[in-house]
mmCIF file of C-alpha atoms in Angstrom:
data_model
loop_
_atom_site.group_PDB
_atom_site.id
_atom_site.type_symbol
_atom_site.label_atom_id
_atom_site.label_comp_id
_atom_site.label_asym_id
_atom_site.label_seq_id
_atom_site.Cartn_x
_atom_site.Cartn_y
_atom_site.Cartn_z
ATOM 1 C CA UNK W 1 15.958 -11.996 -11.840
ATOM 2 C CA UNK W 2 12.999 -10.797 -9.064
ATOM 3 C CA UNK W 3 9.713 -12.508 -10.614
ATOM 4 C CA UNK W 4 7.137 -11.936 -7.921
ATOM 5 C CA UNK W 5 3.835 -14.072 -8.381
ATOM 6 C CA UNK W 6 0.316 -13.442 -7.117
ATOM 7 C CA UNK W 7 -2.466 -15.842 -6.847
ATOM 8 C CA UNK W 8 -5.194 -16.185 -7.776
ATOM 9 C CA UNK W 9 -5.595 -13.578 -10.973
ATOM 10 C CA UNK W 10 -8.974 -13.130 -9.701
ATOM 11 C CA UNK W 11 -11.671 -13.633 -6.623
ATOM 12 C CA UNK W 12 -15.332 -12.618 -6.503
ATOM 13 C CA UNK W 13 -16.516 -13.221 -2.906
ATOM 14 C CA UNK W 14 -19.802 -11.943 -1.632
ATOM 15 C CA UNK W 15 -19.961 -9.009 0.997
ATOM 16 C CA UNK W 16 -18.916 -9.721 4.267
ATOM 17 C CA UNK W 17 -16.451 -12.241 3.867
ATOM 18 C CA UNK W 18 -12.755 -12.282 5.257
ATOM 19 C CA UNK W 19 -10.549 -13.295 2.462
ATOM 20 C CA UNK W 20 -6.641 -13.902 1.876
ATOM 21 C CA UNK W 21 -4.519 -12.736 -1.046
ATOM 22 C CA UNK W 22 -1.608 -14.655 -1.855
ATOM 23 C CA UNK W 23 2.145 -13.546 -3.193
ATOM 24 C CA UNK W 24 5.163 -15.137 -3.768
ATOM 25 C CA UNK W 25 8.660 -14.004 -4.963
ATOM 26 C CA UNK W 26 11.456 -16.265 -6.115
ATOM 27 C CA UNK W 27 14.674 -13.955 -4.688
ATOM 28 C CA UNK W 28 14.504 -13.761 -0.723
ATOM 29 C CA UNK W 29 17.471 -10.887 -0.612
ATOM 30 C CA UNK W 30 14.665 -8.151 -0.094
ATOM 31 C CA UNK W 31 14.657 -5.192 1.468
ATOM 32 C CA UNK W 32 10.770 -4.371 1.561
ATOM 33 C CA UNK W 33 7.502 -5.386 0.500
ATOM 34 C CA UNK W 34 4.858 -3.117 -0.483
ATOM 35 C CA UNK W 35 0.801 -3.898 -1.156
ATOM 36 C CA UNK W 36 -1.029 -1.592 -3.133
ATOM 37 C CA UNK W 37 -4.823 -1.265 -4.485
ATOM 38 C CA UNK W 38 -5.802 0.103 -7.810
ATOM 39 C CA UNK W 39 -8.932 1.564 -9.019
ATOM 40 C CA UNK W 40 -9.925 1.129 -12.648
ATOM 41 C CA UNK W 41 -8.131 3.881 -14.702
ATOM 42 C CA UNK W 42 -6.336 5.449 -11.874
ATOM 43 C CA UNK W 43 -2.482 4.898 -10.309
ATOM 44 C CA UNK W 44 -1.614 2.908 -7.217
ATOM 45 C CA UNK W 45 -2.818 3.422 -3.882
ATOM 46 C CA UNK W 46 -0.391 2.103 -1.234
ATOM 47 C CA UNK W 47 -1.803 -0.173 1.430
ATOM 48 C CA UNK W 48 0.861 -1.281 3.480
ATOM 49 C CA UNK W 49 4.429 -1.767 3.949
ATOM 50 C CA UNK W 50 6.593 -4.280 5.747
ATOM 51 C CA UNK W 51 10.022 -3.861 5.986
ATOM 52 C CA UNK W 52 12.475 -7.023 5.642
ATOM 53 C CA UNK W 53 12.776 -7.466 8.850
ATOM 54 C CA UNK W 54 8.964 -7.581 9.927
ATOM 55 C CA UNK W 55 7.088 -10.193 10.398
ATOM 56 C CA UNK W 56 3.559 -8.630 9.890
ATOM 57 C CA UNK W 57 1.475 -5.018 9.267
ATOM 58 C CA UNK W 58 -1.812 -4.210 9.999
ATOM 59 C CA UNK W 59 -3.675 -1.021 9.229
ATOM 60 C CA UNK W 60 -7.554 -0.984 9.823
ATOM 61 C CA UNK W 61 -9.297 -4.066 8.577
ATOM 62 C CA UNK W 62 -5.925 -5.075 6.438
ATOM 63 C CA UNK W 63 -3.057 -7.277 7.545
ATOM 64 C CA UNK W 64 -0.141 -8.377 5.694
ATOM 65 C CA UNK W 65 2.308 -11.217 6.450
ATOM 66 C CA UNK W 66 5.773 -11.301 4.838
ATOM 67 C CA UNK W 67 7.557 -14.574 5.565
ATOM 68 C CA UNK W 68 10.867 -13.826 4.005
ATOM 69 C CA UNK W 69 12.766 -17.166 4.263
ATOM 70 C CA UNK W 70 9.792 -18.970 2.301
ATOM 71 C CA UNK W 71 9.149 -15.904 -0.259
ATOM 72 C CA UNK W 72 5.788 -15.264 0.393
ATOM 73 C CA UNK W 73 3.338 -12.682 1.670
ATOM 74 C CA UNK W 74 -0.373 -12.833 2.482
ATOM 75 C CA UNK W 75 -2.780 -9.728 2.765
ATOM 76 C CA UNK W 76 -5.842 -10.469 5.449
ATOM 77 C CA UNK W 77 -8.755 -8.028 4.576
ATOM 78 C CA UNK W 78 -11.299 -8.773 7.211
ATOM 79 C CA UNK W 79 -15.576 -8.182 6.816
ATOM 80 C CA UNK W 80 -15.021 -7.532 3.100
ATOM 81 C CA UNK W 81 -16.974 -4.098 1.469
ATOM 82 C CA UNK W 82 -18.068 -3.607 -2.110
ATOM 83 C CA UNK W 83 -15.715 -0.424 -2.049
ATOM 84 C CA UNK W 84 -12.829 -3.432 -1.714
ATOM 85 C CA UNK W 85 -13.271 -4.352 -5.317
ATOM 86 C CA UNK W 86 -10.042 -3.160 -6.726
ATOM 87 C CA UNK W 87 -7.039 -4.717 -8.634
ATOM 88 C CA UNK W 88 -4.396 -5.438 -5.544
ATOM 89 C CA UNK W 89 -0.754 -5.733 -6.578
ATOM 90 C CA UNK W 90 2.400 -6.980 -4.626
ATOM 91 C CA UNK W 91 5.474 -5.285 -4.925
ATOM 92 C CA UNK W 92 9.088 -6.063 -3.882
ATOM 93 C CA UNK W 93 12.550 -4.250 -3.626
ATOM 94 C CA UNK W 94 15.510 -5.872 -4.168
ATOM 95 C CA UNK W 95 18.719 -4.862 -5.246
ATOM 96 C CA UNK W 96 18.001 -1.857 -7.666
ATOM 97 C CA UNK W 97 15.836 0.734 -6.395
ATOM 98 C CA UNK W 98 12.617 0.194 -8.083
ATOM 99 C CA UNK W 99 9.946 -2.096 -7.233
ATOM 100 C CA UNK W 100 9.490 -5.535 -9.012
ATOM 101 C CA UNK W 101 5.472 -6.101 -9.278
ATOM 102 C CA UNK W 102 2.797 -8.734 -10.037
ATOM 103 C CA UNK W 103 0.672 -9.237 -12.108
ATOM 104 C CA UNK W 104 -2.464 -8.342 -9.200
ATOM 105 C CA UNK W 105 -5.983 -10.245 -7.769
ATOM 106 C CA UNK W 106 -8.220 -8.716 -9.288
ATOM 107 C CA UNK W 107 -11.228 -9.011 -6.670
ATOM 108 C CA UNK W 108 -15.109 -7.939 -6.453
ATOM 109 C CA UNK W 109 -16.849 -7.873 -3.695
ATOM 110 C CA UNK W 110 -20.591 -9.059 -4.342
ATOM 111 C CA UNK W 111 -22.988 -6.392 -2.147
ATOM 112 C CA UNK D 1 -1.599 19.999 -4.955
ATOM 113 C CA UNK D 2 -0.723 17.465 -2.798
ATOM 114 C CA UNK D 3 1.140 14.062 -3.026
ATOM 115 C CA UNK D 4 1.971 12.981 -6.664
ATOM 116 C CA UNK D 5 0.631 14.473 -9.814
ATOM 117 C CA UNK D 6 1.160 14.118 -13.609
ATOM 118 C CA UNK D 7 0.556 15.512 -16.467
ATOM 119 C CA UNK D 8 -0.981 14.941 -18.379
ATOM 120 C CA UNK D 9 -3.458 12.117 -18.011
ATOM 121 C CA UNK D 10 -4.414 11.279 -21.443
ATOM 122 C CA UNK D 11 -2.326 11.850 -24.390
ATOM 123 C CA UNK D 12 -2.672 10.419 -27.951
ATOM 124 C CA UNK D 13 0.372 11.002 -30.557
ATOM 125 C CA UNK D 14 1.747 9.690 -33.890
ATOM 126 C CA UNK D 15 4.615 7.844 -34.673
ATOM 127 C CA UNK D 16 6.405 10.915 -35.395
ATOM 128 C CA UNK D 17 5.294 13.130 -32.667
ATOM 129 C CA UNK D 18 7.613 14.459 -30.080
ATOM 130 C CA UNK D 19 5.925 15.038 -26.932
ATOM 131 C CA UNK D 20 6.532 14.861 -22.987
ATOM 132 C CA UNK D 21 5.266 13.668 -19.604
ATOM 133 C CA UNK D 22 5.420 15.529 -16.162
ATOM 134 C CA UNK D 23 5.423 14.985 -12.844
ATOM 135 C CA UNK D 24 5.626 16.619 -9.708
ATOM 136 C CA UNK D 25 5.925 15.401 -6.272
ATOM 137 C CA UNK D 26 4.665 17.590 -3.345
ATOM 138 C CA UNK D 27 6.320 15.044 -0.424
ATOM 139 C CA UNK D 28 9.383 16.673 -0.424
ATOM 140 C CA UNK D 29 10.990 13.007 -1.299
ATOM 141 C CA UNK D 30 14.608 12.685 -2.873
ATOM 142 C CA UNK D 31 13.714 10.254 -5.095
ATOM 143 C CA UNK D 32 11.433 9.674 -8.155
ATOM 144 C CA UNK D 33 10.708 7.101 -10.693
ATOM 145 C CA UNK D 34 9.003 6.341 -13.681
ATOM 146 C CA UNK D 35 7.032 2.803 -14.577
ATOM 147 C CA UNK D 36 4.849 1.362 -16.891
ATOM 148 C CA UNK D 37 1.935 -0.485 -16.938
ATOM 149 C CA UNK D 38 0.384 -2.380 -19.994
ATOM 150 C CA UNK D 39 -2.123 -4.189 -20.556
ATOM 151 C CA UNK D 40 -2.003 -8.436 -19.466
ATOM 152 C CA UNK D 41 1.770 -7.569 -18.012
ATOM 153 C CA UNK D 42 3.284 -6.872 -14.297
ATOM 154 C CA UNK D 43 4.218 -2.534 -13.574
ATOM 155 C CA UNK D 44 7.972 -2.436 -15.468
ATOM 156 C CA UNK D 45 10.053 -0.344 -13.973
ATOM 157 C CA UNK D 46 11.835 2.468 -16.286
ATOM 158 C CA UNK D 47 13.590 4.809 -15.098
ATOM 159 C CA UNK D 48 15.308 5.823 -11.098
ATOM 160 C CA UNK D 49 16.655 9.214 -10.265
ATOM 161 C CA UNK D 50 17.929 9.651 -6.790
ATOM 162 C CA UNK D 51 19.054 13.053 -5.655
ATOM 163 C CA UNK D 52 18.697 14.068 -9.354
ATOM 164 C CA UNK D 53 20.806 11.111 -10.257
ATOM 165 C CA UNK D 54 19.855 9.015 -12.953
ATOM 166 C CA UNK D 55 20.882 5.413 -10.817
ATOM 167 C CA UNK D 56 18.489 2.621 -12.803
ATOM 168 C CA UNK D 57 17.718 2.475 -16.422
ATOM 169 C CA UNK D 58 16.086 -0.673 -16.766
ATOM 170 C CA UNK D 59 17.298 -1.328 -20.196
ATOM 171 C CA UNK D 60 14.603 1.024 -21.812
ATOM 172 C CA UNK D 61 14.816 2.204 -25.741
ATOM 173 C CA UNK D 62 16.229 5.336 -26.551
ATOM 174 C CA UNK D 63 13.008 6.838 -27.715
ATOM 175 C CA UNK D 64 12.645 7.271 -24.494
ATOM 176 C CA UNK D 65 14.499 9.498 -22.309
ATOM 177 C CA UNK D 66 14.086 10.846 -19.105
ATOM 178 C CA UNK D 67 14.868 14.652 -17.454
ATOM 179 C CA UNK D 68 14.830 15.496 -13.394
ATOM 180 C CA UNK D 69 16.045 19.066 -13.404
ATOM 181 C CA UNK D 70 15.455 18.730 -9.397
ATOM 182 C CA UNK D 71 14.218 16.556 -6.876
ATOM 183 C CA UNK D 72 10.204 17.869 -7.300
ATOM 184 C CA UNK D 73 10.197 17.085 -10.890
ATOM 185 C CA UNK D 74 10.765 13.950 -13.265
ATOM 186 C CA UNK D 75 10.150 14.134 -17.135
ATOM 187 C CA UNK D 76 10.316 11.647 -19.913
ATOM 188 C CA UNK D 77 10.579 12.913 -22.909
ATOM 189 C CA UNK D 78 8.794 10.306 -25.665
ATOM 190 C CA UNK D 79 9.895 10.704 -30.023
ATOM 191 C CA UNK D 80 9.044 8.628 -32.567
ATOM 192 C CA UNK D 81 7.173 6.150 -30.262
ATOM 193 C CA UNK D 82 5.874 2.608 -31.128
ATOM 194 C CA UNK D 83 2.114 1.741 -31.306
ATOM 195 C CA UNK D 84 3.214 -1.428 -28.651
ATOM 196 C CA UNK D 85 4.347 1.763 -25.959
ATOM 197 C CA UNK D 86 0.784 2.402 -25.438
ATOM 198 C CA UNK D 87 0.503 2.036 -22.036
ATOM 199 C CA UNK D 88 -0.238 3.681 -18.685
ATOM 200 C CA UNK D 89 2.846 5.823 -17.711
ATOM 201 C CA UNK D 90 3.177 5.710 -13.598
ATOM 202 C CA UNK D 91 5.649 7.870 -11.877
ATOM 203 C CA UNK D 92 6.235 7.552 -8.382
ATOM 204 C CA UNK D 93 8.569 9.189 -5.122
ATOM 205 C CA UNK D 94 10.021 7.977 -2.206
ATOM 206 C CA UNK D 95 12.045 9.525 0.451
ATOM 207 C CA UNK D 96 15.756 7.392 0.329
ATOM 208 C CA UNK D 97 17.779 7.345 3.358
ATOM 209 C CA UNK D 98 20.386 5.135 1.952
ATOM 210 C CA UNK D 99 19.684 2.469 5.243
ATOM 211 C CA UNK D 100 16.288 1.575 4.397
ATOM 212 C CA UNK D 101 14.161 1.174 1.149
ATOM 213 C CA UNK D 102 10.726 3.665 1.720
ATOM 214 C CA UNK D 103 7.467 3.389 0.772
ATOM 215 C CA UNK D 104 6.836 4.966 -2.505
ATOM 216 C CA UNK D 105 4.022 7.187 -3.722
ATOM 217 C CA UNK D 106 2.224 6.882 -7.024
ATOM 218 C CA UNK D 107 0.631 9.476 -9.450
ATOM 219 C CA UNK D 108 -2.492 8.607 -10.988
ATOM 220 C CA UNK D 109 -0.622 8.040 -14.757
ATOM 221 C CA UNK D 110 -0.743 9.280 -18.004
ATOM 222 C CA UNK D 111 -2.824 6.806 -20.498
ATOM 223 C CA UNK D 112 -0.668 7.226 -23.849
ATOM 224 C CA UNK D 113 -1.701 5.845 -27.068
ATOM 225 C CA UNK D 114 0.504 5.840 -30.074
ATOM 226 C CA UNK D 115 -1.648 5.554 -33.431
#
C-alpha cells in the first residue's frame, strides 16, 4: 500500500526566505505527482504537476522535483510571502485512480 | 460558476438523518471523485466514477453511497452517519484519457458534523 510522507509537519520561516518542502512515497510505480496548497477552511488549490516521466516543474516562484527511482519530491518556493502561509500537501497516483496524500507542512511565513 | 463547486458547505445532522452532498464540475472533465479529510489524518480517498462508472470504492461503509447521474455531477448520499464521519467532504474532477493520469480539480468541501 501507497503511504506518501511529508516532512517536516511544520516550518515558520521569516519573510523573504527560499525554503524546501520535502515528500517521500514508499511505491515508485507512479504515474503522477501532484502539489497542492490549502487555505484554512477551504479545499485544495493545485500547484503543480509532474508527470512520471519528468524530472522537474516550475511555475512562478515554485519548483518541484520528482525523483522517481528514490521516491521523493521537493517543492522550491523562492523569496517567501506571508500570503505563502498555507497547509501544502503531496499527492501521488498509483494504480487506482485516486490520489494517495500526506499528511501536509504546514508553513507560516513571518512578515 | 466556474471550476468545482459543492454543496453545501456546512451541514450538521443526527445520527438518524438522511441527507446528501453535491457537486458540480464546470471543466467539462470525465471524471469525478469524492475524498475526505479529517482532522490529524492524510485526504482518504472514497469514491471514483469515470465516465459515470463507479471504478474505485475504497472500501467505504455502506452508510455511505455515492450517485453520478452524468459526468457534471457526483452525489453521496450520507444515512444514519457516525459522530467519527465528521469531516471535511472534498470532491474533485479530472479529465482521463486512459494514457495519462491528469491533474485533478478540487471543490472547496462540505464541513459535516454528525451530533
Amino acid at each position: 500500500k501507497q503511504e506518501v510522507t511529508q516532512i517536516p509537519a511544520a516550518l515558520s520561516v521569516p519573510e523573504g526566505e527560499n525554503l524546501v518542502l520535502n515528500c517521500s512515497f514508499t511505491d515508485s510505480a507512479i504515474y503522477n505527482l501532484q502539489w497542492f496548497r490549502q487555505d484554512p477552511g477551504k479545499g485544495l488549490t493545485s500547484l503543480l504537476l509532474i508527470q512520471s516521466s519528468q524530472r522537474e516543474q516550475t511555475s512562478g516562484r515554485l519548483n518541484a522535483s520528482l525523483d522517481k527511482s528514490s521516491g521523493r519530491s521537493t517543492l522550491y518556493i523562492a523569496a517567501s510571502q506571508p500570503g505563502d502561509s498555507a497547509t501544502y500537501l503531496c499527492a501521488v497516483t498509483g494504480g487506482a485512480d485516486g490520489l494517495t496524500f500526506g499528511k501536509g507542512t504546514h508553513l507560516i511565513i513571518q512578515p | 460558476e466556474t471550476g468545482v463547486t459543492q454543496t453545501p458547505r456546512h451541514l450538521v445532522m443526527g445520527m438518524t438523518n438522511k441527507k446528501s452532498l453535491k457537486c458540480e464540475q464546470h471543466l467539462g472533465h470525465n471524471a469525478m471523485y469524492w475524498y475526505k479529510q479529517s482532522a490529524k489524518k492524510p485526504l482518504e480517498l472514497m469514491f471514483v466514477y469515470n465516465f459515470k462508472e463507479q471504478t474505485e470504492n475504497n472500501s467505504v461503509p455502506s452508510r455511505f453511497s455515492p450517485e453520478c447521474p452524468n459526468s457534471s455531477h457526483l452525489f453521496l448520499h450520507l444515512h444514519t452517519l457516525q459522530p467519527e464521519d465528521s469531516a471535511l467532504y472534498l470532491c474533485a474532477s479530472s479529465q482521463e484519457t486512459g494514457f495519462y493520469y491528469n491533474e485533478q480539480f478540487f471543490g472547496p468541501g462540505t464541513r459535516l458534523t454528525v451530533l
